[in-house]
Amino acid sequence: YNEENFIENTINNIKEINLIDEIIVIDDGSTDKTREIVSKLDVTLIGLDKNKGKGYAIRKAIEESDFDYLVLIDGDLGRTSNEAIKLIVPAINMEADVIIARFQKARKKGGFGLVKKLANRGVYLYTGKNITSTLSGQRVYSKKAIESITYIPDRFGIEVAMTVGVLRNGFTVKEVDVGMTHRETERNLKGFIHRGRQFFNILITLINLGFRRWTNVE
C-alpha cells in the first residue's frame, strides 16, 4: 500500500532468487504510483479498488496462486528483499513448516514495545510457544501449514492469527536472523497512531481467537 519509493527495488531484488517461481503483488488500493510502477515489472499484479488491509490482501494472494511454499514479503524491504533466501532454504530443507524472519534491533526509537509484547504474549497464551518475532511479516509457509489456517483477519492481526493457527494445528515454527531493513515507525504522532491501530487490531484478533477456541472453531 503506497510503496512507490520502495516497491521497484523490492521486486527486482526478489527476482535474484531463482528458487521463486512467481511473484504476485497485491496493490491494496494505493493512491500513489505503486500500481503504475508494478505494472511495468513483469510480475503478477492484483489490484484492489480500495484499501482493505494486509490480511485481506494476503487471503486474495492465497486464493489466486498455486504453490508448494508461500513466501510473504512486505513491499518496503527495498534492496534487502533478497534476504528472503535465508527463509526459503530452511523451509525447503524441511527444518520447520513455517520460517519467520527475525530482524535486527531497530535503529531508531519507535514505541514502547507494547504492541510487540501483546502479540508475543498472546501467541504464548494460546499455544504455550515463545515466538519473539510474531509481528514479522516476512515468512515462508508450507502448503499444508497454510491450508490448516482457517482464520486470517483483514488487518494488522494477521501475523498473530496465522502464527496461532499453525501452532494449534501441530505445525512447527522456526525464527531465522536476517539482515532485512524496512521503513521504521518513528516516535511521533503518526507513529503512535499507527501503533495504536496495530494494538487494537491485535487485541481484537486475540479475542476472536479465544472465542474460536471456546466454541471449538479452528
Coordinates of C-alpha atoms in Angstrom, one line a residue:
Y1 CA 0.0 0.0 0.0
N2 CA 1.5 3.3 -1.2
E3 CA 5.0 1.9 -1.6
E4 CA 6.1 3.8 -4.7
N5 CA 9.5 4.6 -3.1
F6 CA 10.4 1.0 -2.4
I7 CA 8.4 -1.4 -4.5
E8 CA 10.6 -1.5 -7.6
N9 CA 13.8 -2.3 -5.6
T10 CA 11.9 -4.8 -3.5
I11 CA 10.7 -6.7 -6.6
N12 CA 13.9 -6.5 -8.6
N13 CA 15.9 -7.9 -5.7
I14 CA 13.4 -10.7 -5.1
K15 CA 13.9 -11.6 -8.8
E16 CA 17.5 -12.5 -7.9
I17 CA 16.2 -15.6 -6.0
N18 CA 16.0 -18.3 -8.7
L19 CA 14.0 -20.6 -6.3
I20 CA 11.0 -18.3 -6.7
D21 CA 8.6 -19.4 -9.5
E22 CA 6.1 -16.5 -9.4
I23 CA 5.9 -13.0 -7.8
I24 CA 2.4 -11.8 -7.0
V25 CA 2.0 -8.2 -5.9
I26 CA -1.3 -7.2 -4.2
D27 CA -1.8 -3.5 -4.5
D28 CA -4.1 -2.7 -1.6
G29 CA -5.9 0.3 -3.1
S30 CA -2.8 2.5 -3.3
T31 CA -3.3 6.2 -4.0
D32 CA 0.3 6.9 -5.2
K33 CA 2.2 5.4 -8.3
T34 CA 2.7 2.0 -6.8
R35 CA 0.3 0.2 -9.2
E36 CA 1.8 2.1 -12.2
I37 CA 5.3 1.1 -11.3
V38 CA 4.4 -2.6 -10.6
S39 CA 2.6 -2.9 -13.9
K40 CA 5.9 -2.4 -15.8
L41 CA 7.9 -5.0 -13.8
D42 CA 6.8 -8.4 -15.3
V43 CA 5.1 -9.7 -12.3
T44 CA 1.5 -10.8 -11.5
L45 CA -0.4 -7.8 -10.3
I46 CA -3.7 -7.9 -8.4
G47 CA -5.2 -4.5 -7.8
L48 CA -7.8 -3.9 -5.2
D49 CA -10.2 -0.9 -5.7
K50 CA -9.7 0.4 -2.2
N51 CA -7.6 -0.3 0.9
K52 CA -8.9 -3.4 2.6
G53 CA -6.0 -4.4 4.9
K54 CA -2.9 -6.6 4.8
G55 CA -4.8 -9.7 5.9
Y56 CA -7.4 -9.3 3.2
A57 CA -4.7 -8.8 0.6
I58 CA -2.8 -11.9 1.6
R59 CA -6.0 -14.0 1.6
K60 CA -6.5 -12.8 -2.0
A61 CA -3.0 -13.8 -2.9
I62 CA -3.5 -17.3 -1.4
E63 CA -6.8 -17.7 -3.4
E64 CA -5.1 -16.6 -6.7
S65 CA -2.0 -18.7 -6.5
D66 CA -0.8 -22.3 -6.6
F67 CA 2.4 -23.0 -4.6
D68 CA 4.4 -25.5 -2.7
Y69 CA 5.8 -22.8 -0.4
L70 CA 4.3 -19.4 0.1
V71 CA 6.8 -16.6 0.7
L72 CA 5.3 -13.4 2.2
I73 CA 7.3 -10.2 1.8
D74 CA 6.4 -6.6 2.6
G75 CA 6.7 -4.0 -0.1
D76 CA 9.1 -1.8 1.7
L77 CA 12.2 -4.1 2.1
G78 CA 13.8 -2.5 -1.0
R79 CA 17.3 -3.8 -1.7
T80 CA 17.2 -6.2 1.3
S81 CA 14.3 -8.3 -0.1
N82 CA 16.7 -10.9 -1.5
E83 CA 17.4 -11.8 2.2
A84 CA 14.3 -13.9 1.8
I85 CA 16.6 -16.7 0.6
K86 CA 17.5 -17.2 4.2
L87 CA 13.9 -18.1 4.9
I88 CA 13.3 -20.2 1.8
V89 CA 16.3 -22.6 2.1
P90 CA 15.4 -23.9 5.6
A91 CA 11.8 -24.3 4.5
I92 CA 12.7 -26.4 1.5
N93 CA 15.1 -28.4 3.8
M94 CA 12.0 -29.0 6.0
E95 CA 13.7 -27.6 9.1
A96 CA 10.2 -26.3 10.0
D97 CA 6.8 -25.8 8.5
V98 CA 6.9 -22.0 8.9
I99 CA 10.1 -19.9 8.8
I100 CA 9.9 -16.4 10.3
A101 CA 12.4 -13.6 9.8
R102 CA 13.9 -12.2 12.9
F103 CA 15.0 -8.6 12.3
Q104 CA 18.0 -6.9 13.9
K105 CA 17.3 -4.3 16.6
A106 CA 15.6 -1.2 15.3
R107 CA 18.0 1.7 14.5
K108 CA 15.5 4.3 15.7
K109 CA 13.4 4.5 18.8
G110 CA 9.8 3.8 18.0
G111 CA 7.2 2.9 20.5
F112 CA 7.5 1.4 23.9
G113 CA 7.1 -2.3 22.9
L114 CA 3.5 -2.7 23.9
V115 CA 2.3 -4.0 20.5
K116 CA 5.2 -6.5 20.3
K117 CA 4.6 -7.7 23.9
L118 CA 0.8 -8.1 23.3
A119 CA 1.5 -10.1 20.1
N120 CA 4.2 -12.4 21.6
R121 CA 2.3 -12.9 24.9
G122 CA -0.9 -13.6 23.0
V123 CA 0.7 -16.3 21.0
Y124 CA 2.2 -17.8 24.2
L125 CA -1.2 -17.7 25.9
Y126 CA -2.9 -19.7 23.2
T127 CA -0.1 -22.1 22.2
G128 CA 2.5 -22.2 25.0
K129 CA 5.2 -21.3 22.5
N130 CA 7.6 -18.4 22.8
I131 CA 7.9 -16.7 19.4
T132 CA 9.9 -13.5 19.6
S133 CA 9.2 -12.3 16.1
T134 CA 5.4 -12.7 16.0
L135 CA 4.9 -9.3 14.2
S136 CA 7.4 -10.1 11.5
G137 CA 5.5 -10.3 8.1
Q138 CA 8.5 -11.9 6.3
R139 CA 7.6 -15.6 6.3
V140 CA 7.6 -18.8 4.4
Y141 CA 4.8 -21.3 4.9
S142 CA 4.5 -24.8 3.5
K143 CA 1.3 -25.5 1.6
K144 CA 0.0 -27.8 4.3
A145 CA 0.6 -25.2 7.0
I146 CA -1.4 -22.6 5.0
E147 CA -4.2 -25.0 4.4
S148 CA -4.6 -25.6 8.1
I149 CA -5.3 -21.9 8.9
T150 CA -9.0 -21.0 9.0
Y151 CA -8.8 -17.5 10.4
I152 CA -7.0 -14.6 8.7
P153 CA -8.3 -11.2 9.9
D154 CA -8.3 -8.3 7.4
R155 CA -5.8 -6.1 9.1
F156 CA -2.8 -6.0 11.5
G157 CA -3.8 -9.1 13.5
I158 CA -2.8 -11.3 10.6
E159 CA 0.6 -12.4 11.8
V160 CA -0.8 -13.3 15.3
A161 CA -3.7 -15.2 13.8
M162 CA -1.6 -17.2 11.3
T163 CA 1.1 -18.0 13.9
V164 CA -1.5 -19.3 16.4
G165 CA -3.3 -21.1 13.6
V166 CA -0.3 -23.2 12.6
L167 CA 0.9 -23.9 16.1
R168 CA -2.5 -25.0 17.3
N169 CA -2.6 -27.5 14.4
G170 CA 0.7 -29.0 15.3
F171 CA 3.0 -27.4 12.7
T172 CA 6.5 -26.2 13.6
V173 CA 7.8 -22.6 13.5
K174 CA 11.5 -21.6 13.3
E175 CA 12.8 -18.0 13.6
V176 CA 15.8 -17.1 11.4
D177 CA 18.0 -14.0 11.8
V178 CA 18.1 -11.8 8.7
G179 CA 19.6 -8.5 7.5
M180 CA 16.4 -7.1 6.2
T181 CA 15.5 -3.5 6.7
H182 CA 12.3 -1.6 6.1
R183 CA 10.7 1.7 6.9
E184 CA 10.6 2.1 10.7
T185 CA 7.7 3.7 12.5
E186 CA 9.1 6.7 14.4
R187 CA 8.2 8.0 17.9
N188 CA 5.9 10.8 16.7
L189 CA 2.1 11.4 16.4
K190 CA 1.8 9.5 13.2
G191 CA 3.8 6.6 14.6
F192 CA 1.7 6.4 17.8
I193 CA -1.5 6.5 15.8
H194 CA -0.2 3.6 13.6
R195 CA 0.9 1.6 16.7
G196 CA -2.5 2.3 18.4
R197 CA -4.3 0.8 15.4
Q198 CA -2.0 -2.2 15.5
F199 CA -2.6 -2.7 19.2
F200 CA -6.4 -2.5 18.7
N201 CA -6.4 -4.9 15.7
I202 CA -4.2 -7.4 17.5
L203 CA -6.3 -7.3 20.7
I204 CA -9.5 -7.9 18.7
T205 CA -7.7 -10.8 16.9
L206 CA -6.7 -12.4 20.2
I207 CA -10.3 -12.0 21.5
N208 CA -11.6 -13.7 18.3
L209 CA -9.0 -16.5 18.7
G210 CA -10.2 -17.1 22.2
F211 CA -13.8 -17.2 21.1
R212 CA -13.0 -19.6 18.4
R213 CA -11.2 -21.9 20.8
W214 CA -14.0 -21.7 23.3
T215 CA -16.5 -22.7 20.6
N216 CA -14.1 -25.3 19.1
V217 CA -13.9 -23.5 15.8
E218 CA -10.4 -24.0 14.2

